[in-house]
Amino acid sequence: MPHSPSDLENLGYTWVKSNNGSHAMVRQLSHLERMFAIFNQHMYGSNCPFLGANISLQRRDHSLESEPLNILQLQTRAIQAFCQTRWKYPTVAARIVDGDKASYGVESRERVEKWAERTVVTVCQEGGWLALRERLSRESPLPTPDGDCCLFYLIVRPDASVQPELGEFDILMHTHHSLTDGSGIRVILNEFLQRLADPLPNSAIIWGEETQRLLPASVLLGKIEETESGIATVMSSAPGERSETLNKVNHQQYIILYSVMWLTHDSSSKPMVGLPVYRPNILGLMPEHRGTLLVSHTFEDPNFLPRLLAIGRKQGVKLTGILHAAMLKAVYESSDIKPDPEDVYHSGSPMDLRNGHLMSEYCDRTIYVNSAVAIQMMHVPCNLFQTEQGNEDGLWKAAACISNQWETIRKKKGLAKEVDSDAKILIEAVANR
């Protein structure tokens, strides 16, 4: 893996053989990955992503020799599929050590199978993956007591579990954000489903060779370019170097902004803002609140998203801008103290570094499944949401405001390094609290 001279201090971000005598590969977590580990710790598991799906089954061959798939066979095939998913993407079996290192055990086929038997769990219950996710987010933090950071759940209805043939089941993937992100979890789940339907021959797998696909932290894979002059955001410098207005935001607010937002103009006299469950005076970050920091809603109408996309195109904005603007509007409408017209919302919005900010090979989502996220600040004037002045199209104005900022951000260079520097600031702020 090539590195520029400025990257020499980051060589700990690449995988090397452990020097403690164990059969393991290790590397330091980047600041971005450590930031997610801190979120996971302080938000009590709410920062570990889930991805679920309902799977319908149909036999390819209905001959008498073709056996129907029952729940025991599903479990057996799922264990095999997760082993083969690990062969393709070994980080699914990596562990977080001391909050700042990743470790991958180089194991025999038998030990890999033991790992998969432990991390593929069959659950018989009603409600499918949505109900299970709701429970796991409160009761099952990652890493597990065994140190595992990625699990697959097979969810079968109780009445279906006793049938000789399954017609459908649900699947839920739960993983640690330090090791993958939204783009990566989709690719991993897709690989698992492919191997479930079409297993690789055993002869194709030689355990130990998968370590060639242990990839370094995304900060080492950024395009070798300097940040463009003249393009800067509030996150591109240390807190002490920011504008006078933003210097009113203290370290505690700076830490929270990654998960919610802050308000500026006269922030010294206004409370933190956010959706109700995030307001510090209503719900603190305590163990008994595990999982309750998740805000979710399922749109039952399958045509909702296509309609929203069509409306957004007519307005000249993309889905990211619409959803972000809707969140800010919800915050505005639910705030007990309405912001002044001069106030500005500052809220974090994630982007995928694979969108042209990594070396070309690693912009391929099927190759790089590690965390490669840039959290960028959007700055939206609060007066856009003042509907009492007849401003009924404030949502679309806010979405356009956000979309315009994204166009500037997409042109930035050196973003992978900038993201890691920003994460370092947050880590230092946490350490100094």
Tab-separated table of C-alpha atoms in Angstrom, residues 17-346:
chain	number	residue	atom	x	y	z
A	17	LYS	CA	1.241	-9.424	12.596
A	18	SER	CA	0.821	-9.214	16.348
A	19	ASN	CA	4.076	-9.237	18.294
A	20	ASN	CA	2.589	-10.912	21.373
A	21	GLY	CA	3.003	-14.425	20.019
A	22	SER	CA	-0.658	-14.914	19.060
A	23	HIS	CA	-1.866	-15.789	15.574
A	24	ALA	CA	-3.468	-12.418	14.966
A	25	MET	CA	-3.295	-9.337	12.789
A	26	VAL	CA	-3.609	-5.954	14.490
A	27	ARG	CA	-3.753	-2.270	13.646
A	28	GLN	CA	-4.528	1.004	15.340
A	29	LEU	CA	-7.982	2.457	14.827
A	30	SER	CA	-7.998	5.759	13.002
A	31	HIS	CA	-9.384	8.785	14.808
A	32	LEU	CA	-12.624	8.382	12.833
A	33	GLU	CA	-12.952	4.766	13.955
A	34	ARG	CA	-12.066	5.661	17.544
A	35	MET	CA	-14.716	8.371	17.437
A	36	PHE	CA	-17.338	5.733	16.597
A	37	ALA	CA	-16.029	3.553	19.445
A	38	ILE	CA	-16.497	6.499	21.821
A	39	PHE	CA	-20.016	7.098	20.522
A	40	ASN	CA	-20.822	3.436	21.063
A	41	GLN	CA	-19.551	3.589	24.626
A	42	HIS	CA	-21.195	6.850	25.645
A	43	MET	CA	-24.452	6.313	23.754
A	44	TYR	CA	-24.777	2.783	25.155
A	45	GLY	CA	-24.922	0.908	21.880
A	46	SER	CA	-27.093	3.326	19.938
A	47	ASN	CA	-24.266	3.963	17.489
A	48	CYS	CA	-23.994	0.354	16.274
A	49	PRO	CA	-25.880	0.010	12.977
A	50	PHE	CA	-28.510	-2.591	12.139
A	51	LEU	CA	-29.744	-3.729	8.727
A	52	GLY	CA	-32.668	-6.079	8.258
A	53	ALA	CA	-34.713	-7.655	5.493
A	54	ASN	CA	-37.567	-10.081	4.884
A	55	ILE	CA	-36.523	-13.024	2.698
A	56	SER	CA	-38.989	-15.069	0.622
A	57	LEU	CA	-37.903	-18.590	-0.304
A	58	GLN	CA	-38.565	-20.462	-3.509
A	59	ARG	CA	-37.023	-23.813	-4.398
A	60	ARG	CA	-35.193	-23.932	-7.698
A	61	ASP	CA	-35.847	-27.664	-8.063
A	62	HIS	CA	-39.181	-29.171	-7.052
A	63	SER	CA	-38.170	-32.750	-7.811
A	64	LEU	CA	-38.530	-35.444	-5.179
A	65	GLU	CA	-34.756	-35.430	-4.633
A	66	SER	CA	-34.839	-31.750	-3.663
A	67	GLU	CA	-35.308	-31.451	0.088
A	68	PRO	CA	-37.343	-28.540	1.469
A	69	LEU	CA	-35.504	-26.018	3.643
A	70	ASN	CA	-36.508	-26.161	7.292
A	71	ILE	CA	-35.280	-24.106	10.219
A	72	LEU	CA	-32.399	-26.456	11.122
A	73	GLN	CA	-31.131	-26.505	7.556
A	74	LEU	CA	-31.431	-22.725	7.401
A	75	GLN	CA	-29.252	-22.404	10.503
A	76	THR	CA	-26.646	-24.771	9.051
A	77	ARG	CA	-26.512	-22.942	5.728
A	78	ALA	CA	-26.379	-19.549	7.464
A	79	ILE	CA	-23.349	-20.623	9.504
A	80	GLN	CA	-21.629	-21.703	6.312
A	81	ALA	CA	-22.632	-18.439	4.610
A	82	PHE	CA	-21.162	-16.334	7.413
A	83	CYS	CA	-17.893	-18.288	7.260
A	84	GLN	CA	-17.705	-17.568	3.538
A	85	THR	CA	-18.649	-13.932	4.111
A	86	ARG	CA	-15.704	-13.729	6.522
A	87	TRP	CA	-13.490	-15.175	3.780
A	88	LYS	CA	-14.496	-12.283	1.502
A	89	TYR	CA	-14.675	-9.565	4.184
A	90	PRO	CA	-12.561	-10.685	7.177
A	91	THR	CA	-13.273	-7.549	9.205
A	92	VAL	CA	-16.657	-9.074	10.165
A	93	ALA	CA	-14.623	-11.194	12.610
A	94	ALA	CA	-12.377	-8.356	13.819
A	95	ARG	CA	-12.458	-7.172	17.417
A	96	ILE	CA	-12.096	-3.813	19.130
A	97	VAL	CA	-9.303	-3.854	21.729
A	98	ASP	CA	-9.018	-1.142	24.408
A	99	GLY	CA	-11.115	1.225	22.279
A	100	ASP	CA	-8.215	2.137	19.994
A	101	LYS	CA	-7.067	-1.058	18.242
A	102	ALA	CA	-8.564	-3.676	15.927
A	103	SER	CA	-7.512	-7.321	16.054
A	104	TYR	CA	-8.222	-10.184	13.667
A	105	GLY	CA	-7.526	-13.776	14.680
A	106	VAL	CA	-6.023	-15.995	11.985
A	107	GLU	CA	-7.819	-19.267	12.666
A	108	SER	CA	-8.312	-22.771	11.299
A	109	ARG	CA	-11.487	-23.826	9.492
A	110	GLU	CA	-12.746	-25.550	12.649
A	111	ARG	CA	-12.297	-22.423	14.774
A	112	VAL	CA	-13.879	-20.248	12.103
A	113	GLU	CA	-16.913	-22.516	12.171
A	114	LYS	CA	-17.068	-22.234	15.971
A	115	TRP	CA	-17.036	-18.460	15.577
A	116	ALA	CA	-19.904	-18.604	13.058
A	117	GLU	CA	-21.919	-20.974	15.270
A	118	ARG	CA	-21.663	-18.350	18.018
A	119	THR	CA	-22.429	-15.302	15.869
A	120	VAL	CA	-25.341	-16.669	13.799
A	121	VAL	CA	-28.388	-16.739	16.064
A	122	THR	CA	-31.810	-18.176	15.253
A	123	VAL	CA	-34.761	-16.483	16.968
A	124	CYS	CA	-38.374	-17.673	16.917
A	125	GLN	CA	-40.666	-14.717	17.525
A	126	GLU	CA	-43.349	-12.561	16.000
A	127	GLY	CA	-42.649	-9.111	14.589
A	128	GLY	CA	-39.740	-9.984	12.314
A	129	TRP	CA	-36.480	-8.044	12.256
A	130	LEU	CA	-38.058	-4.727	13.250
A	131	ALA	CA	-39.274	-6.067	16.598
A	132	LEU	CA	-35.962	-7.823	17.230
A	133	ARG	CA	-33.954	-4.691	16.413
A	134	GLU	CA	-36.049	-2.751	18.912
A	135	ARG	CA	-35.181	-5.254	21.641
A	136	LEU	CA	-31.532	-5.782	20.756
A	137	SER	CA	-30.842	-2.046	20.723
A	138	ARG	CA	-31.718	-2.009	24.425
A	139	GLU	CA	-30.434	-5.378	25.596
A	140	SER	CA	-27.481	-6.450	23.428
A	141	PRO	CA	-24.553	-4.039	23.219
A	142	LEU	CA	-21.502	-4.615	21.058
A	143	PRO	CA	-18.899	-5.962	21.494
A	144	THR	CA	-20.559	-9.048	22.976
A	145	PRO	CA	-19.137	-10.677	26.140
A	146	ASP	CA	-17.179	-12.921	23.747
A	147	GLY	CA	-15.728	-9.862	22.007
A	148	ASP	CA	-17.683	-10.284	18.768
A	149	CYS	CA	-18.536	-7.135	16.822
A	150	CYS	CA	-20.775	-8.505	14.063
A	151	LEU	CA	-23.765	-10.829	14.381
A	152	PHE	CA	-26.455	-12.233	12.102
A	153	TYR	CA	-29.926	-13.088	13.370
A	154	LEU	CA	-32.398	-15.380	11.587
A	155	ILE	CA	-35.950	-14.552	12.687
A	156	VAL	CA	-38.660	-17.148	12.097
A	157	ARG	CA	-42.283	-16.945	13.225
A	158	PRO	CA	-43.123	-19.587	15.883
A	159	ASP	CA	-45.783	-21.204	13.699
A	160	ALA	CA	-43.375	-21.365	10.716
A	161	SER	CA	-40.531	-22.835	12.781
A	162	VAL	CA	-42.349	-26.175	13.173
A	163	GLN	CA	-43.254	-26.519	9.513
A	164	PRO	CA	-41.348	-28.987	7.299
A	165	GLU	CA	-40.600	-26.210	4.801
A	166	LEU	CA	-39.938	-22.497	5.320
A	167	GLY	CA	-41.612	-20.034	2.991
A	168	GLU	CA	-39.948	-16.938	4.422
A	169	PHE	CA	-37.812	-15.636	7.248
A	170	ASP	CA	-36.309	-12.335	8.374
A	171	ILE	CA	-32.648	-11.512	8.721
A	172	LEU	CA	-30.986	-8.860	10.874
A	173	MET	CA	-27.340	-7.819	10.855
A	174	HIS	CA	-25.897	-5.971	13.867
A	175	THR	CA	-22.363	-4.611	13.681
A	176	HIS	CA	-19.926	-2.188	15.294
A	177	HIS	CA	-19.670	1.178	13.540
A	178	SER	CA	-15.906	1.361	14.053
A	179	LEU	CA	-15.492	-1.537	11.622
A	180	THR	CA	-18.011	-0.670	8.914
A	181	ASP	CA	-20.534	1.971	7.863
A	182	GLY	CA	-23.882	2.219	6.080
A	183	SER	CA	-22.413	1.427	2.685
A	184	GLY	CA	-20.301	-1.436	4.016
A	185	ILE	CA	-23.101	-3.114	5.949
A	186	ARG	CA	-25.238	-3.303	2.802
A	187	VAL	CA	-22.426	-4.965	0.832
A	188	ILE	CA	-21.715	-7.435	3.647
A	189	LEU	CA	-25.378	-8.387	3.993
A	190	ASN	CA	-25.648	-8.868	0.243
A	191	GLU	CA	-22.576	-11.144	0.262
A	192	PHE	CA	-24.105	-13.182	3.103
A	193	LEU	CA	-27.340	-13.650	1.135
A	194	GLN	CA	-25.424	-14.629	-1.996
A	195	ARG	CA	-23.451	-17.267	-0.111
A	196	LEU	CA	-26.652	-18.473	1.577
A	197	ALA	CA	-28.210	-19.091	-1.826
A	198	ASP	CA	-25.049	-20.177	-3.637
A	199	PRO	CA	-22.261	-21.460	-1.335
A	200	LEU	CA	-18.662	-21.509	-2.531
A	201	PRO	CA	-16.971	-24.911	-2.863
A	202	ASN	CA	-14.818	-25.751	0.151
A	203	SER	CA	-11.825	-26.121	-2.144
A	204	ALA	CA	-12.007	-22.405	-2.946
A	205	ILE	CA	-11.185	-21.373	0.637
A	206	ILE	CA	-7.790	-21.602	2.324
A	207	TRP	CA	-8.009	-20.022	5.756
A	208	GLY	CA	-5.216	-17.567	6.435
A	209	GLU	CA	-5.194	-16.169	2.915
A	210	GLU	CA	-8.190	-13.937	3.729
A	211	THR	CA	-5.844	-11.609	5.631
A	212	GLN	CA	-4.828	-10.205	2.231
A	213	ARG	CA	-8.215	-8.482	2.245
A	214	LEU	CA	-7.754	-6.789	5.621
A	215	LEU	CA	-7.677	-3.200	4.409
A	216	PRO	CA	-6.231	-0.170	6.234
A	217	ALA	CA	-8.135	2.776	7.645
A	218	SER	CA	-9.736	5.045	5.046
A	219	VAL	CA	-7.476	7.970	6.004
A	220	LEU	CA	-4.583	6.157	4.292
A	221	LEU	CA	-6.594	5.636	1.119
A	222	GLY	CA	-7.501	9.238	0.399
A	223	LYS	CA	-6.406	10.777	-2.861
A	224	ILE	CA	-2.935	12.295	-2.515
A	225	GLU	CA	-4.083	15.886	-2.758
A	226	GLU	CA	-3.996	18.919	-0.538
A	227	THR	CA	-7.150	20.632	0.652
A	228	GLU	CA	-8.297	23.264	-1.816
A	229	SER	CA	-7.618	26.807	-0.703
A	230	GLY	CA	-10.611	29.002	-0.277
A	231	ILE	CA	-12.946	26.161	0.658
A	232	ALA	CA	-13.321	25.719	4.387
A	233	THR	CA	-16.015	24.608	6.783
A	234	VAL	CA	-16.560	25.029	10.482
A	235	MET	CA	-15.066	21.548	11.041
A	236	SER	CA	-11.735	22.207	9.308
A	237	SER	CA	-9.913	23.810	12.229
A	238	ALA	CA	-9.536	23.361	15.948
A	239	PRO	CA	-12.243	24.853	18.214
A	240	GLY	CA	-9.912	27.630	19.308
A	241	GLU	CA	-9.395	28.726	15.715
A	242	ARG	CA	-13.071	29.001	14.783
A	243	SER	CA	-15.050	32.186	14.327
A	244	GLU	CA	-15.996	34.350	17.274
A	245	THR	CA	-19.618	33.251	17.086
A	246	LEU	CA	-18.769	29.556	17.113
A	247	ASN	CA	-16.322	30.005	19.995
A	248	LYS	CA	-19.393	30.417	22.204
A	249	VAL	CA	-19.948	26.673	21.845
A	250	ASN	CA	-18.198	24.851	24.682
A	251	HIS	CA	-16.608	21.396	24.581
A	252	GLN	CA	-19.729	19.613	25.796
A	253	GLN	CA	-21.768	21.134	22.971
A	254	TYR	CA	-18.989	20.341	20.521
A	255	ILE	CA	-19.180	16.674	21.480
A	256	ILE	CA	-22.948	16.528	21.078
A	257	LEU	CA	-23.006	18.223	17.684
A	258	TYR	CA	-21.916	15.048	15.927
A	259	SER	CA	-25.108	13.311	16.989
A	260	VAL	CA	-27.447	16.285	17.005
A	261	MET	CA	-26.780	19.953	16.293
A	262	TRP	CA	-26.132	23.278	17.918
A	263	LEU	CA	-27.627	26.724	17.534
A	264	THR	CA	-25.594	29.910	17.171
A	265	HIS	CA	-26.233	33.622	17.484
A	266	ASP	CA	-26.743	33.972	21.207
A	267	SER	CA	-26.069	30.362	22.205
A	268	SER	CA	-24.791	31.350	25.664
A	269	SER	CA	-28.373	32.184	26.697
A	270	LYS	CA	-30.206	29.401	24.844
A	271	PRO	CA	-30.360	25.708	25.739
A	272	MET	CA	-29.128	22.887	23.528
A	273	VAL	CA	-31.640	21.940	20.863
A	274	GLY	CA	-32.578	18.651	19.267
A	275	LEU	CA	-35.348	16.131	18.933
A	276	PRO	CA	-37.098	15.602	22.306
A	277	VAL	CA	-35.311	12.370	23.282
A	278	TYR	CA	-31.944	14.079	22.803
A	279	ARG	CA	-32.608	17.037	25.047
A	280	PRO	CA	-30.203	16.647	27.984
A	281	ASN	CA	-32.732	17.870	30.549
A	282	ILE	CA	-35.248	15.232	29.421
A	283	LEU	CA	-33.140	12.160	28.742
A	284	GLY	CA	-29.564	11.730	29.873
A	285	LEU	CA	-27.022	9.238	28.542
A	286	MET	CA	-27.489	6.522	31.144
A	287	PRO	CA	-27.307	2.697	30.919
A	288	GLU	CA	-31.030	2.283	31.581
A	289	HIS	CA	-31.726	4.389	28.488
A	290	ARG	CA	-29.844	2.036	26.170
A	291	GLY	CA	-31.409	2.064	22.740
A	292	THR	CA	-33.934	4.796	23.492
A	293	LEU	CA	-31.778	7.378	21.705
A	294	LEU	CA	-32.768	5.755	18.411
A	295	VAL	CA	-35.496	7.600	16.538
A	296	SER	CA	-37.046	5.568	13.744
A	297	HIS	CA	-40.182	5.419	11.666
A	298	THR	CA	-41.233	2.887	9.071
A	299	PHE	CA	-43.274	4.092	6.097
A	300	GLU	CA	-45.626	1.250	5.279
A	301	ASP	CA	-46.551	2.645	1.859
A	302	PRO	CA	-44.039	1.198	-0.672
A	303	ASN	CA	-44.716	4.154	-2.973
A	304	PHE	CA	-43.717	6.774	-0.404
A	305	LEU	CA	-40.024	6.935	-1.285
A	306	PRO	CA	-40.524	7.038	-5.081
A	307	ARG	CA	-43.042	9.853	-4.655
A	308	LEU	CA	-40.690	11.762	-2.351
A	309	LEU	CA	-37.847	11.363	-4.837
A	310	ALA	CA	-40.058	12.598	-7.680
A	311	ILE	CA	-41.153	15.668	-5.706
A	312	GLY	CA	-37.563	16.367	-4.720
A	313	ARG	CA	-36.423	16.289	-8.345
A	314	LYS	CA	-39.111	18.814	-9.243
A	315	GLN	CA	-37.784	21.041	-6.451
A	316	GLY	CA	-34.195	20.513	-7.638
A	317	VAL	CA	-32.986	18.820	-4.437
A	318	LYS	CA	-31.788	15.336	-3.509
A	319	LEU	CA	-33.080	12.948	-0.886
A	320	THR	CA	-30.288	13.748	1.598
A	321	GLY	CA	-31.231	17.421	1.579
A	322	ILE	CA	-34.940	16.656	1.974
A	323	LEU	CA	-34.483	14.339	4.958
A	324	HIS	CA	-32.006	16.654	6.664
A	325	ALA	CA	-34.312	19.638	6.185
A	326	ALA	CA	-37.245	17.609	7.526
A	327	MET	CA	-35.237	16.786	10.663
A	328	LEU	CA	-34.424	20.458	11.216
A	329	LYS	CA	-38.059	21.413	10.673
A	330	ALA	CA	-39.095	18.810	13.257
A	331	VAL	CA	-36.586	20.272	15.712
A	332	TYR	CA	-37.866	23.783	15.022
A	333	GLU	CA	-41.510	22.792	15.465
A	334	SER	CA	-40.832	20.832	18.684
A	335	SER	CA	-38.616	23.461	20.346
A	336	ASP	CA	-40.087	25.004	23.465
A	337	ILE	CA	-38.073	28.169	22.804
A	338	LYS	CA	-38.231	29.158	19.156
A	339	PRO	CA	-34.943	30.383	17.667
A	340	ASP	CA	-34.566	34.019	16.650
A	341	PRO	CA	-34.551	34.843	12.922
A	342	GLU	CA	-30.793	35.507	13.148
A	343	ASP	CA	-30.068	32.066	14.624
A	344	VAL	CA	-28.521	29.294	12.564
A	345	TYR	CA	-28.821	25.539	12.936
A	346	HIS	CA	-25.517	23.639	12.664
